[in-house]
Coordinates of C-alpha atoms and ligand atoms in Angstrom, one line a residue:
M15 CA -35.8 3.5 -17.6
S16 CA -39.3 4.8 -18.5
Q17 CA -39.7 7.6 -21.2
P18 CA -42.6 9.8 -22.2
K19 CA -44.3 8.4 -25.4
N20 CA -44.2 11.6 -27.4
L21 CA -40.4 12.0 -27.5
S22 CA -39.1 13.4 -30.8
L23 CA -37.1 11.0 -33.0
E24 CA -34.0 13.1 -32.6
L25 CA -34.2 13.0 -28.8
K26 CA -34.8 9.3 -28.8
E27 CA -31.6 8.9 -30.9
L28 CA -29.6 11.0 -28.6
V29 CA -30.8 9.0 -25.6
A30 CA -30.1 5.7 -27.3
Q31 CA -26.7 7.0 -28.3
M32 CA -25.9 7.9 -24.7
Q33 CA -27.1 4.5 -23.6
A34 CA -25.0 2.7 -26.2
R35 CA -21.9 4.6 -25.2
R36 CA -22.6 3.8 -21.5
T37 CA -23.1 0.1 -22.2
H38 CA -19.9 0.1 -24.2
V39 CA -18.0 1.6 -21.3
E40 CA -19.6 -0.8 -18.9
Q41 CA -18.3 -3.8 -20.9
G42 CA -14.7 -2.7 -20.1
G43 CA -12.2 -4.8 -22.1
G44 CA -14.9 -6.9 -23.6
P45 CA -16.3 -10.4 -22.9
D46 CA -13.1 -12.4 -23.4
R47 CA -11.0 -10.3 -21.0
L48 CA -13.9 -10.1 -18.5
A49 CA -14.2 -13.9 -18.6
K50 CA -10.4 -14.2 -18.1
Q51 CA -10.6 -11.8 -15.2
K52 CA -13.2 -14.0 -13.5
Q53 CA -11.1 -17.2 -13.7
G54 CA -10.0 -18.2 -10.2
G55 CA -12.9 -16.6 -8.6
K56 CA -11.9 -12.9 -9.0
M57 CA -14.6 -10.3 -9.6
T58 CA -14.7 -7.6 -12.2
A59 CA -14.1 -4.0 -11.3
R60 CA -17.9 -3.3 -11.5
E61 CA -18.8 -6.5 -9.6
R62 CA -16.5 -5.4 -6.8
I63 CA -18.2 -2.0 -6.5
E64 CA -21.6 -3.7 -6.6
Y65 CA -20.7 -6.1 -3.8
L66 CA -19.1 -3.4 -1.7
L67 CA -21.8 -0.8 -1.8
D68 CA -25.5 -0.7 -0.7
E69 CA -27.7 -2.0 -3.4
G70 CA -28.5 0.7 -6.0
S71 CA -26.4 3.4 -4.3
F72 CA -23.6 3.7 -6.8
L73 CA -23.4 7.0 -8.7
E74 CA -20.8 6.7 -11.4
M75 CA -18.6 9.6 -12.3
S76 CA -16.3 10.4 -15.2
T77 CA -17.9 7.6 -17.2
F78 CA -16.9 8.9 -20.6
V79 CA -13.4 10.0 -19.8
E80 CA -10.9 9.0 -22.5
H81 CA -7.2 8.3 -22.4
G82 CA -4.6 11.0 -22.8
R83 CA -3.6 11.4 -26.4
N84 CA -0.2 10.7 -27.7
R85 CA 1.4 9.0 -30.7
L86 CA 1.7 5.6 -28.9
M87 CA -2.0 5.8 -27.8
D88 CA -3.4 6.6 -31.3
G89 CA -6.0 4.1 -32.2
V90 CA -6.0 2.5 -28.7
E91 CA -9.4 2.1 -27.1
A92 CA -9.7 2.2 -23.3
P93 CA -13.4 2.1 -22.3
G94 CA -13.8 3.9 -19.0
E95 CA -10.0 4.6 -19.0
G96 CA -9.3 1.5 -17.0
V97 CA -10.9 2.6 -13.8
V98 CA -14.5 2.8 -12.5
T99 CA -15.1 5.7 -10.1
G100 CA -18.0 7.2 -8.1
R101 CA -19.8 7.4 -4.8
G102 CA -22.2 5.1 -3.0
T103 CA -23.1 4.1 0.5
I104 CA -22.1 1.4 2.9
G105 CA -24.6 0.8 5.7
G106 CA -26.2 4.1 4.6
R107 CA -22.9 6.1 5.0
Q108 CA -21.4 7.8 2.0
V109 CA -18.1 6.7 0.6
F110 CA -16.1 7.4 -2.6
V111 CA -14.6 4.5 -4.5
F112 CA -12.3 3.8 -7.4
S113 CA -12.0 0.3 -8.9
Q114 CA -9.2 -0.4 -11.3
D115 CA -10.4 -2.4 -14.4
F116 CA -7.6 -4.9 -15.3
T117 CA -9.5 -5.8 -18.5
V118 CA -8.7 -2.4 -20.0
L119 CA -5.0 -2.1 -20.7
G120 CA -4.3 -4.1 -17.6
G121 CA -5.9 -1.4 -15.5
S122 CA -2.7 0.6 -16.2
L123 CA -2.6 4.1 -14.9
G124 CA -2.4 6.9 -17.4
K125 CA -2.9 10.7 -17.0
M126 CA -6.7 10.6 -17.4
N127 CA -7.1 7.4 -15.4
A128 CA -5.4 9.3 -12.6
A129 CA -7.6 12.3 -13.1
K130 CA -10.7 10.1 -12.5
V131 CA -9.2 8.8 -9.2
V132 CA -8.1 12.3 -8.1
K133 CA -11.7 13.6 -8.7
V134 CA -13.2 11.2 -6.2
M135 CA -10.4 11.7 -3.7
D136 CA -11.0 15.5 -3.8
L137 CA -14.8 15.0 -3.5
A138 CA -14.2 12.6 -0.5
A139 CA -12.1 15.2 1.2
K140 CA -14.5 18.1 0.5
T141 CA -17.5 16.2 1.7
G142 CA -15.7 14.4 4.6
C143 CA -16.2 10.8 3.5
P144 CA -13.9 7.8 3.3
V145 CA -12.3 6.9 0.1
I146 CA -11.8 3.3 -0.9
G147 CA -9.4 2.1 -3.6
L148 CA -9.8 -1.3 -5.2
N149 CA -6.4 -1.9 -6.8
D150 CA -5.9 -4.3 -9.7
S151 CA -3.5 -2.8 -12.1
A152 CA -0.3 -3.4 -14.2
G153 CA 1.1 -0.1 -12.9
A154 CA 2.3 2.9 -14.9
R155 CA 0.8 2.9 -18.4
I156 CA 4.0 2.4 -20.4
Q157 CA 2.7 4.1 -23.6
E158 CA 2.0 7.4 -21.6
G159 CA 5.5 7.7 -20.2
V160 CA 6.0 10.6 -17.8
D161 CA 2.3 11.5 -17.9
S162 CA 1.5 8.3 -16.1
L163 CA 4.2 9.0 -13.5
S164 CA 2.7 12.5 -13.1
G165 CA -0.7 10.8 -12.6
Y166 CA 0.7 8.7 -9.8
G167 CA 2.3 11.8 -8.3
E168 CA -1.1 13.5 -8.1
I169 CA -2.6 10.5 -6.3
F170 CA 0.3 10.1 -3.9
Y171 CA 0.1 13.8 -3.1
R172 CA -3.5 13.5 -2.1
N173 CA -3.0 10.3 -0.2
A174 CA -0.6 12.3 2.0
I175 CA -2.5 15.6 2.4
Y176 CA -5.8 13.8 3.0
S177 CA -4.1 11.4 5.5
G178 CA -5.9 11.9 8.9
V179 CA -8.6 14.0 7.1
V180 CA -10.8 11.1 5.9
P181 CA -10.2 7.4 6.2
Q182 CA -8.4 5.9 3.2
I183 CA -8.7 2.2 2.6
S184 CA -6.9 0.1 0.0
A185 CA -7.9 -3.3 -1.2
I186 CA -5.2 -5.1 -3.3
L187 CA -7.0 -7.6 -5.5
G188 CA -4.5 -8.2 -8.3
P189 CA -1.1 -6.9 -9.3
C190 CA 0.3 -3.8 -7.6
A191 CA 3.9 -3.3 -8.5
G192 CA 6.7 -0.7 -8.8
G193 CA 6.2 2.7 -7.3
A194 CA 2.4 2.1 -7.6
V195 CA 2.5 0.3 -4.3
Y196 CA 3.1 3.7 -2.6
S197 CA -0.4 4.9 -3.0
P198 CA -1.8 2.0 -0.9
A199 CA 1.2 2.4 1.4
L200 CA 0.2 6.0 2.1
T201 CA -3.4 5.1 3.1
D202 CA -4.7 4.0 6.5
F203 CA -5.3 0.3 5.8
I204 CA -4.3 -2.3 3.2
L205 CA -6.3 -5.4 2.8
M206 CA -5.0 -8.1 0.4
S207 CA -6.6 -11.1 -1.2
K208 CA -4.7 -14.3 -0.7
G209 CA -3.5 -16.1 -3.9
S210 CA -4.6 -13.4 -6.3
S211 CA -2.8 -10.2 -5.3
Y212 CA 0.8 -9.1 -4.8
M213 CA 2.7 -6.0 -4.0
F214 CA 6.4 -5.3 -4.6
I215 CA 8.7 -2.5 -5.7
T216 CA 10.9 -4.6 -8.0
G217 CA 9.6 -7.9 -9.5
P218 CA 11.1 -11.4 -9.6
E219 CA 12.9 -10.9 -12.9
V220 CA 14.7 -7.7 -11.9
I221 CA 15.6 -9.2 -8.5
K222 CA 17.0 -12.3 -10.3
S223 CA 19.2 -10.1 -12.5
V224 CA 20.5 -8.0 -9.7
T225 CA 20.8 -10.3 -6.7
R226 CA 20.4 -13.7 -8.3
E227 CA 17.6 -14.6 -5.9
D228 CA 14.9 -16.9 -7.4
V229 CA 11.5 -16.1 -6.1
T230 CA 7.9 -16.3 -7.3
F231 CA 5.4 -13.4 -7.4
D232 CA 3.6 -14.9 -4.4
Q233 CA 6.7 -15.6 -2.4
L234 CA 7.9 -12.1 -3.0
G235 CA 4.9 -10.1 -2.3
G236 CA 1.8 -12.2 -1.8
A237 CA -0.8 -11.5 0.9
S238 CA 0.7 -14.0 3.3
V239 CA 4.2 -12.4 3.0
H240 CA 2.8 -9.0 3.7
G241 CA 0.4 -10.3 6.4
R242 CA 3.1 -12.2 8.3
K243 CA 6.6 -10.9 7.4
S244 CA 6.6 -7.3 6.2
G245 CA 3.6 -6.0 8.1
V246 CA 2.6 -4.1 4.9
A247 CA -0.9 -5.7 4.8
H248 CA -3.3 -5.0 7.7
L249 CA -5.5 -7.9 6.8
A250 CA -4.8 -10.8 4.4
L251 CA -8.1 -12.5 3.5
E252 CA -9.4 -15.3 1.2
G253 CA -10.6 -13.8 -2.0
D254 CA -12.3 -10.7 -3.2
A255 CA -15.6 -11.1 -1.3
A256 CA -13.7 -11.5 2.0
V257 CA -11.6 -8.4 1.4
L258 CA -14.7 -6.4 0.5
D259 CA -16.5 -7.6 3.6
G260 CA -13.3 -6.7 5.6
I261 CA -13.6 -3.1 4.3
K262 CA -17.2 -2.9 5.4
A263 CA -16.4 -4.3 8.9
L264 CA -13.5 -1.9 9.3
L265 CA -15.6 1.2 8.3
G266 CA -18.0 0.3 11.0
Y267 CA -15.4 1.3 13.6
L268 CA -14.3 4.5 11.9
P269 CA -15.9 7.9 11.7
Q270 CA -16.6 9.6 8.3
N271 CA -13.8 12.1 8.9
A272 CA -11.5 13.5 11.5
R273 CA -14.1 15.9 12.8
E274 CA -16.6 13.2 13.7
Q275 CA -17.0 10.4 16.1
A276 CA -17.2 6.7 15.0
P277 CA -20.9 5.5 14.9
R278 CA -22.3 3.8 18.0
A279 CA -23.6 0.3 17.3
E280 CA -26.6 -1.3 18.9
V281 CA -25.4 -4.2 21.1
S282 CA -27.1 -6.7 23.2
D283 CA -24.2 -7.4 25.5
P284 CA -25.1 -5.8 28.9
P285 CA -22.6 -3.1 30.0
T286 CA -22.6 -4.4 33.5
R287 CA -21.9 -8.1 32.5
E288 CA -19.6 -9.6 35.1
T289 CA -16.5 -11.4 33.9
P290 CA -15.5 -14.0 36.6
E291 CA -13.9 -16.2 34.0
L292 CA -10.9 -13.8 34.0
L293 CA -10.0 -15.1 37.5
E294 CA -9.2 -18.4 35.9
M295 CA -7.5 -17.0 32.9
V296 CA -5.0 -14.7 34.6
T297 CA -3.3 -16.3 37.5
P298 CA -0.7 -14.6 39.8
D299 CA 2.0 -16.9 38.5
Q300 CA 4.1 -14.5 36.4
T301 CA 5.7 -17.4 34.5
R302 CA 2.4 -18.8 33.3
P303 CA 1.3 -17.2 30.0
Y304 CA -2.3 -16.8 29.2
A305 CA -4.3 -15.9 26.1
M306 CA -4.6 -12.1 26.0
H307 CA -7.0 -12.6 23.1
G308 CA -9.3 -14.3 25.5
V309 CA -9.0 -11.4 28.0
I310 CA -9.9 -8.9 25.2
E311 CA -12.8 -11.0 24.0
T312 CA -14.1 -11.3 27.5
L313 CA -14.0 -7.6 28.2
V314 CA -15.4 -6.2 25.0
D315 CA -18.9 -6.5 23.5
Q316 CA -19.4 -10.0 22.4
G317 CA -17.9 -10.8 19.0
S318 CA -16.9 -7.2 18.4
F319 CA -13.1 -7.6 18.3
L320 CA -11.5 -7.0 14.9
E321 CA -7.8 -7.7 15.0
I322 CA -5.5 -5.7 12.8
Q323 CA -2.3 -7.2 11.5
P324 CA -3.1 -10.5 13.4
D325 CA -0.2 -12.5 12.0
W326 CA 2.6 -9.9 12.1
A327 CA 4.5 -8.9 15.3
K328 CA 2.3 -11.2 17.3
N329 CA 3.9 -10.2 20.5
I330 CA 1.6 -7.2 20.5
I331 CA -2.1 -7.3 19.7
V332 CA -3.9 -4.3 18.1
G333 CA -7.5 -4.0 16.9
F334 CA -10.9 -2.4 17.1
A335 CA -13.7 -3.5 19.4
R336 CA -16.8 -2.1 21.0
L337 CA -17.5 -1.3 24.6
N338 CA -21.3 -0.8 25.1
G339 CA -21.5 -0.1 21.4
E340 CA -18.7 2.5 21.3
S341 CA -15.7 2.0 19.1
V342 CA -12.4 1.6 20.9
G343 CA -8.9 0.8 19.8
I344 CA -7.1 -1.9 21.8
V345 CA -3.3 -2.3 22.2
A346 CA -2.3 -5.3 24.3
N347 CA 0.9 -7.2 25.0
N348 CA 0.7 -10.9 24.1
P349 CA 2.4 -12.9 26.9
K350 CA 2.2 -16.0 24.7
V351 CA 4.7 -14.6 22.2
M352 CA 8.2 -13.5 23.3
A353 CA 6.7 -13.1 26.8
G354 CA 5.0 -10.1 25.4
S355 CA 8.2 -8.1 25.1
L356 CA 8.4 -5.2 22.8
N357 CA 10.7 -5.4 19.7
I358 CA 11.1 -3.3 16.6
D359 CA 8.1 -4.7 14.7
A360 CA 5.8 -4.6 17.7
S361 CA 6.8 -0.9 18.3
D362 CA 6.0 0.0 14.7
K363 CA 2.8 -1.9 14.7
A364 CA 1.5 -0.3 18.0
A365 CA 2.7 3.2 17.2
R366 CA 1.0 3.2 13.8
F367 CA -2.2 1.9 15.3
I368 CA -2.2 4.4 18.1
R369 CA -1.9 7.2 15.6
T370 CA -4.7 5.8 13.5
C371 CA -7.0 5.8 16.5
D372 CA -6.0 9.3 17.5
C373 CA -6.5 10.8 14.1
Y374 CA -10.0 9.3 13.9
N375 CA -11.1 10.1 17.5
I376 CA -11.2 6.5 18.6
P377 CA -10.4 6.1 22.4
I378 CA -7.6 3.7 23.3
L379 CA -7.6 0.9 25.8
T380 CA -4.1 -0.4 26.6
L381 CA -3.7 -3.8 28.3
V382 CA -0.3 -4.3 29.8
D383 CA 1.7 -7.4 30.5
V384 CA 5.2 -6.7 29.5
T385 CA 8.6 -7.8 30.6
G386 CA 10.4 -5.0 28.7
F387 CA 12.0 -4.3 25.4
L388 CA 13.5 -7.4 23.8
P389 CA 17.2 -7.7 24.5
G390 CA 19.6 -8.5 21.7
V391 CA 22.4 -7.2 19.5
G392 CA 20.2 -7.6 16.5
Q393 CA 17.5 -5.4 18.0
E394 CA 19.9 -2.8 19.2
H395 CA 21.8 -2.6 15.9
A396 CA 18.5 -2.5 13.9
G397 CA 17.4 0.6 15.9
I398 CA 15.1 -0.5 18.7
I399 CA 15.8 2.9 20.2
R400 CA 14.4 4.7 17.2
H401 CA 11.5 2.3 16.8
G402 CA 10.6 2.0 20.5
A403 CA 10.5 5.8 20.6
K404 CA 7.7 5.8 18.1
M405 CA 5.4 4.2 20.7
L406 CA 6.3 6.7 23.4
Y407 CA 5.8 9.5 20.9
A408 CA 2.5 8.1 19.6
Y409 CA 0.9 7.7 23.1
A410 CA 2.1 11.1 24.3
E411 CA 0.8 12.8 21.2
A412 CA -2.6 11.1 21.3
T413 CA -5.4 13.3 22.7
V414 CA -8.2 10.7 22.6
P415 CA -9.4 9.2 25.9
K416 CA -6.8 6.7 27.0
I417 CA -7.3 4.0 29.7
T418 CA -4.5 1.7 30.7
L419 CA -5.1 -1.6 32.5
I420 CA -2.1 -3.5 33.9
T421 CA -3.1 -7.1 33.9
R422 CA 0.1 -8.6 35.2
K423 CA 3.7 -7.4 34.9
S424 CA 4.8 -4.0 33.7
Y425 CA 8.5 -3.5 33.9
G426 CA 11.0 -0.8 33.0
G427 CA 10.9 1.3 29.8
A428 CA 8.1 -0.8 28.5
Y429 CA 6.0 0.3 31.5
L430 CA 6.3 3.8 30.0
A431 CA 5.9 2.7 26.4
M432 CA 2.6 1.0 27.3
N433 CA 1.1 4.3 28.2
S434 CA 1.7 4.8 31.9
R435 CA 0.2 7.8 33.8
D436 CA 3.2 10.0 33.0
M437 CA 3.0 9.3 29.3
G438 CA -0.5 10.7 29.2
A439 CA -2.9 7.9 30.2
D440 CA -6.1 9.5 31.6
V441 CA -6.9 6.7 33.9
V442 CA -4.7 3.7 34.9
Y443 CA -6.2 0.6 36.5
A444 CA -4.5 -2.6 37.7
W445 CA -5.7 -6.0 38.6
P446 CA -4.5 -7.6 41.9
T447 CA -2.2 -9.8 39.8
A448 CA -0.2 -6.7 38.6
A449 CA 3.4 -6.0 39.3
V450 CA 5.1 -2.7 38.5
A451 CA 8.8 -2.5 38.8
V452 CA 12.0 -1.5 37.0
M453 CA 12.6 -5.1 36.2
G454 CA 11.7 -8.6 37.4
A455 CA 12.6 -9.6 40.9
E456 CA 15.4 -12.0 39.9
G457 CA 17.2 -9.5 37.7
A458 CA 16.8 -6.8 40.3
A459 CA 18.1 -8.9 43.2
N460 CA 21.1 -10.0 41.2
I461 CA 22.1 -6.4 40.4
V462 CA 21.3 -4.6 43.6
Y463 CA 22.5 -7.3 46.0
R464 CA 25.3 -8.8 43.9
R465 CA 28.1 -8.1 46.4
E466 CA 26.0 -9.3 49.3
I467 CA 25.1 -12.5 47.4
Q468 CA 28.7 -13.2 46.4
N469 CA 30.1 -12.6 49.9
S470 CA 27.4 -14.6 51.6
E471 CA 28.3 -18.1 53.0
N472 CA 25.3 -19.5 51.1
P473 CA 24.9 -17.4 48.0
E474 CA 21.9 -19.3 46.7
A475 CA 20.0 -19.0 49.9
T476 CA 20.8 -15.3 50.0
R477 CA 19.8 -14.8 46.4
A478 CA 16.5 -16.5 47.1
E479 CA 15.9 -14.3 50.1
K480 CA 16.7 -11.1 48.2
I481 CA 14.4 -12.1 45.4
R482 CA 11.6 -12.7 47.9
D483 CA 12.3 -9.4 49.6
Y484 CA 12.2 -7.5 46.2
K485 CA 9.0 -9.3 45.2
E486 CA 7.4 -8.3 48.5
A487 CA 8.5 -4.8 48.0
F488 CA 7.7 -4.2 44.4
D489 CA 6.0 -7.2 42.7
N490 CA 2.5 -5.9 43.3
P491 CA 0.4 -3.0 42.2
Y492 CA 0.2 -1.2 45.6
V493 CA 3.5 0.6 45.5
A494 CA 2.5 2.3 42.2
A495 CA -1.0 2.8 43.5
G496 CA 0.3 4.2 46.7
K497 CA 2.1 6.9 44.8
G498 CA -0.9 7.6 42.5
Y499 CA 0.6 6.1 39.3
I500 CA -2.3 3.7 39.4
D501 CA -5.7 5.1 40.0
D502 CA -7.3 2.0 41.3
V503 CA -6.7 -1.7 41.8
I504 CA -9.9 -3.2 40.5
P505 CA -11.7 -6.6 40.6
M506 CA -11.4 -8.7 37.4
E507 CA -15.1 -9.6 37.6
T508 CA -16.3 -6.0 37.3
T509 CA -13.6 -4.6 34.9
R510 CA -15.9 -4.5 31.9
A511 CA -18.4 -2.3 33.6
Q512 CA -15.6 -0.1 35.0
L513 CA -14.0 0.4 31.6
I514 CA -17.4 1.3 30.1
Q515 CA -18.1 3.8 32.9
T516 CA -14.6 5.3 32.7
F517 CA -14.7 5.8 28.9
A518 CA -18.2 7.4 29.3
M519 CA -16.6 9.8 31.9
L520 CA -13.9 10.7 29.4
K521 CA -16.1 11.1 26.4
D522 CA -16.0 14.8 26.1
K523 CA -12.3 15.1 27.1
Q524 CA -10.5 18.0 25.5
E525 CA -6.7 18.3 25.5
Q526 CA -4.9 21.3 24.1
R527 CA -1.3 21.2 23.0
P528 CA 1.2 24.1 22.4
F529 CA 1.3 25.5 18.8
R530 CA 3.6 23.7 16.4
K531 CA 3.6 23.1 12.6
H532 CA 3.8 19.4 13.2
G533 CA 5.7 17.1 15.5
N534 CA 8.8 15.3 14.4
I535 CA 8.1 11.6 15.2
P536 CA 11.2 9.5 15.1
L537 CA 10.8 7.5 11.8
Ligands
HXC618 C1 0.0 -0.6 -20.5 C2 -0.2 -2.8 -20.1 C3 0.7 -2.7 -19.0 C4 1.3 -1.4 -18.8 C5 0.1 -4.7 -19.1 N1 -0.6 -4.1 -20.1 N2 0.9 -3.9 -18.5 N3 -0.6 -1.8 -20.8 N4 0.9 -0.4 -19.5 N5 2.1 -1.3 -17.8 C6 -1.6 -4.6 -21.0 C7 -1.1 -5.8 -21.8 O1 -0.6 -5.3 -23.0 C8 -2.4 -6.6 -22.0 O2 -3.1 -5.9 -23.0 C9 -3.2 -6.4 -20.7 O3 -2.6 -5.2 -20.1 C10 -3.0 -7.5 -19.8 O4 -1.7 -7.8 -19.6 P1 -1.1 -9.3 -19.7 O5 0.3 -9.2 -19.7 O6 -1.8 -10.0 -20.8 O7 -1.7 -9.9 -18.3 P2 -1.1 -10.9 -17.3 O8 -0.5 -12.1 -18.1 O9 -2.1 -11.2 -16.3 O10 0.2 -10.2 -16.6 C11 0.0 -9.1 -15.8 C12 1.3 -8.4 -15.5 C13 2.0 -8.1 -16.8 C14 2.1 -9.3 -14.6 C15 0.9 -7.2 -14.7 O11 1.1 -7.5 -17.7 C16 3.2 -7.1 -16.6 O12 4.2 -7.5 -16.1 N6 3.0 -5.9 -17.0 C17 4.0 -4.9 -16.9 C18 4.0 -4.4 -15.5 C19 5.0 -3.2 -15.3 O13 6.2 -3.4 -15.6 N7 4.4 -2.0 -15.0 C20 5.2 -0.9 -14.8 C21 5.5 -1.0 -13.3 S1 6.5 0.4 -12.9 P3 -4.2 -6.7 -24.0 O14 -4.6 -5.7 -25.0 O15 -3.4 -7.9 -24.5 O16 -5.3 -7.2 -23.1 C22 5.3 1.4 -12.3 C23 5.9 2.6 -11.8 C24 4.9 3.4 -11.1 O17 4.2 1.1 -12.2 C25 5.7 4.6 -10.6 C26 4.9 5.4 -9.7 C27 5.7 6.5 -9.1

């Protein structure tokens, strides 16, 4: 920093004092703790901010805030109060950020630490910008007792009231335990670093004393567990840098706030690119699964698909992509897993994603190849009715442009749950390989013609004939198209161009709903 030469001694001292105080804060818990933090490839709180934001764009706030005073905190020093907060830009767009500093009292959250976080959250909401939390904390600051619980409450409250106002993204880069997990859980996206982060409500020791289960931190709440089993993490990535890169990628598909549209990206992939390779991928043989991921990647702008929750509930695929540079959300059945049927986890995953797209004005493309809801006592008793209803609700509630493309089979209740015309799709397309019916031909023939089959002299021949009849009648897209449930049966080769044109047609779509305080989604 340059200074005029004729500064008074007094002013020079004041400036030096400010600089010394700032440097002290910037050193967090001191060299030893900073070195420990970096073991195993983790970054410090400040390095994470520096990596995340455009160079030189960080404007720190509340630098000199000190911890809340009480008897147990007397004489305790907490430079920066265990969290670094401020604003910056990512790709030129403003974001607010807080980064917990584990080197200062384990990044534990006290009243004033929370006040720093709350300040940036409020500024993000007022200015209509995303807020990003980089979590690495031992949780509630034990010495501050109820004040620290109150601090969490202030943050949770804002997580909830700013939900759907501005995007909120949480990175978990270290411990995140106890009730503290609920702040990330209330945000739009959770990204975890593999091997160095964990999230749980009660830790291994308490679990052992209560249920006698023996489990490590990682087995209980590591990134792989939350990426594969619980569905808590939207992305589980290798290390700090990958998580921070993931946040940047994700933000590229999102608008700054709920009043804006996501930014358009410059792309080189021609909007009229033909896709004949789809003819080889998706055959009319309903029993031959194909890679829905390949279908998605063929249709969207090259390399633009960012899958969300890729390893959880793999029978449904959700993620962001671009069509001619415009951000779209994709929901697709995955015929390679459970024949693409919908179960409890898939319903939760899709419903949440649909609502995320809707609150941030991102149009939705639904690709349908679904046999139905997964049969089973386990599913019924665990509430597939309640969970499946979330999907129906989310699609019906969404007012963004919605295009449905039936690639192959679409049966029964799942036909409706995958955004049929009646559930609010603006445009429904089908490929010639599509089949829309109440159920597959075999099941249908066995039920409708049971008596005829039983009473026949040759039941197997009759069954085969009835299955054939039913297939001819319903296993095609033309019955549904004939009744206007499908707007057009389209060639696979020109589908990309048609989707781009149709989304362009729907761009300024407005849809009003009757007044209500808020809906009552089945939870
Ligand atoms: C204050 C804490 C602290 C805490 C750790 N420290 N936890 N200070 N409040 N909760 C301090 C330590 O004294 C130490 O200070 C420094 O942080 C680093 O801690 P270590 O134990 O040396 O680190 P490590 O070995 O890496 O272990 C990390 C840890 C462990 C696994 C997170 O510290 C731990 O179990 N802490 C307690 C976690 C906890 O029970 N939190 C409350 C959860 S309940 P020095 O000066 O030595 O560096 C909760 C409720 C929230 O959060 C409710 C919201 C509604």
